Amino acid sequence: MLFLVRMDVRLPPSMPKEEADALKATEKAYSQGLQRQGKWPHLYRVVGEYANYSIFDVADNDELHTLLSSLPLFPYMEIHVTPLARHPSSIH
């Protein structure tokens, strides 16, 4: 199943820089692992915001929930999920 996911990150301004940097490094490693597995095939930055749009290709809602809630930055994110279906006019 394909899902379009928007993630907005809101780290607390009081978080020490070293802690934020370590959290971001852990997040990067985790997300790149999911990309290599093919579960996170597309990741796009939203220009001018600490946010992204991503496409996930997972078995079902439960798998997506598990992957998203396992993100190290999850406690600091606002996430919006849109299930996707093939469009009848698509040539793919």
Coordinates of C-alpha atoms in Angstrom, one line a residue:
M1 CA 0.0 0.0 0.0
L2 CA 1.2 3.5 -0.8
F3 CA 0.9 6.4 1.6
L4 CA 1.7 10.1 1.2
V5 CA 3.0 11.3 4.6
R6 CA 3.7 14.9 5.6
M7 CA 6.0 15.3 8.7
D8 CA 6.5 18.6 10.4
V9 CA 9.2 18.6 13.0
R10 CA 9.0 20.8 16.1
L11 CA 12.0 20.4 18.4
P12 CA 11.7 22.4 21.6
P13 CA 13.8 25.5 21.5
S14 CA 15.2 24.6 24.9
M15 CA 16.6 21.3 23.6
P16 CA 20.4 21.4 23.8
K17 CA 22.1 21.5 20.4
E18 CA 24.1 18.3 21.2
E19 CA 21.0 16.4 22.0
A20 CA 19.2 17.7 18.9
D21 CA 22.2 16.8 16.7
A22 CA 22.4 13.3 18.2
L23 CA 18.6 12.8 17.7
K24 CA 18.8 13.9 14.0
A25 CA 21.8 11.6 13.3
T26 CA 19.8 8.6 14.7
E27 CA 16.8 9.7 12.7
K28 CA 18.9 9.9 9.5
A29 CA 20.3 6.4 10.0
Y30 CA 16.8 4.9 10.7
S31 CA 15.2 6.6 7.7
Q32 CA 18.0 5.6 5.4
G33 CA 17.6 2.0 6.5
L34 CA 13.9 2.1 5.6
Q35 CA 14.8 3.7 2.2
R36 CA 17.3 0.9 1.5
Q37 CA 14.6 -1.7 2.3
G38 CA 12.2 0.0 -0.2
K39 CA 9.7 0.9 2.4
W40 CA 10.4 4.7 2.1
P41 CA 11.0 5.1 -1.6
H42 CA 10.6 8.9 -1.8
L43 CA 11.6 11.7 0.6
Y44 CA 11.2 15.4 -0.3
R45 CA 12.1 18.4 1.8
V46 CA 9.5 21.2 2.0
V47 CA 11.5 24.3 1.1
G48 CA 11.8 26.8 3.9
E49 CA 10.3 24.5 6.6
Y50 CA 11.5 21.8 8.9
A51 CA 9.1 19.4 7.2
N52 CA 9.0 16.7 4.5
Y53 CA 6.7 14.9 2.2
S54 CA 7.4 11.2 1.9
I55 CA 6.0 8.2 0.0
F56 CA 5.9 4.9 2.0
D57 CA 5.3 1.6 0.4
V58 CA 4.2 -0.8 3.1
A59 CA 1.9 -3.8 3.6
D60 CA -0.8 -2.0 5.6
N61 CA -1.8 0.7 8.0
D62 CA -0.3 -1.1 11.0
E63 CA 3.1 -1.4 9.4
L64 CA 3.1 2.3 8.5
H65 CA 2.1 3.2 12.1
T66 CA 4.9 1.0 13.5
L67 CA 7.5 2.6 11.2
L68 CA 6.3 6.2 11.9
S69 CA 6.0 5.7 15.6
S70 CA 9.5 4.2 15.7
L71 CA 11.1 7.4 14.2
P72 CA 13.4 8.9 16.8
L73 CA 11.9 12.3 16.1
F74 CA 8.3 11.0 16.3
P75 CA 7.6 12.7 19.7
Y76 CA 8.4 16.0 18.1
M77 CA 6.4 15.5 14.9
E78 CA 3.0 16.4 13.6
I79 CA 2.2 13.8 11.0
H80 CA -0.5 13.7 8.3
V81 CA -1.1 10.5 6.4
T82 CA -3.0 10.1 3.1
P83 CA -3.6 6.6 1.6
L84 CA -3.0 6.5 -2.1
A85 CA -4.5 4.5 -4.9
R86 CA -3.5 4.2 -8.6
H87 CA -5.2 6.8 -10.8
P88 CA -7.1 5.3 -13.8
S89 CA -5.4 7.8 -16.1
S90 CA -1.9 6.9 -15.0
I91 CA 0.3 5.2 -17.6
H92 CA 2.3 3.4 -14.9

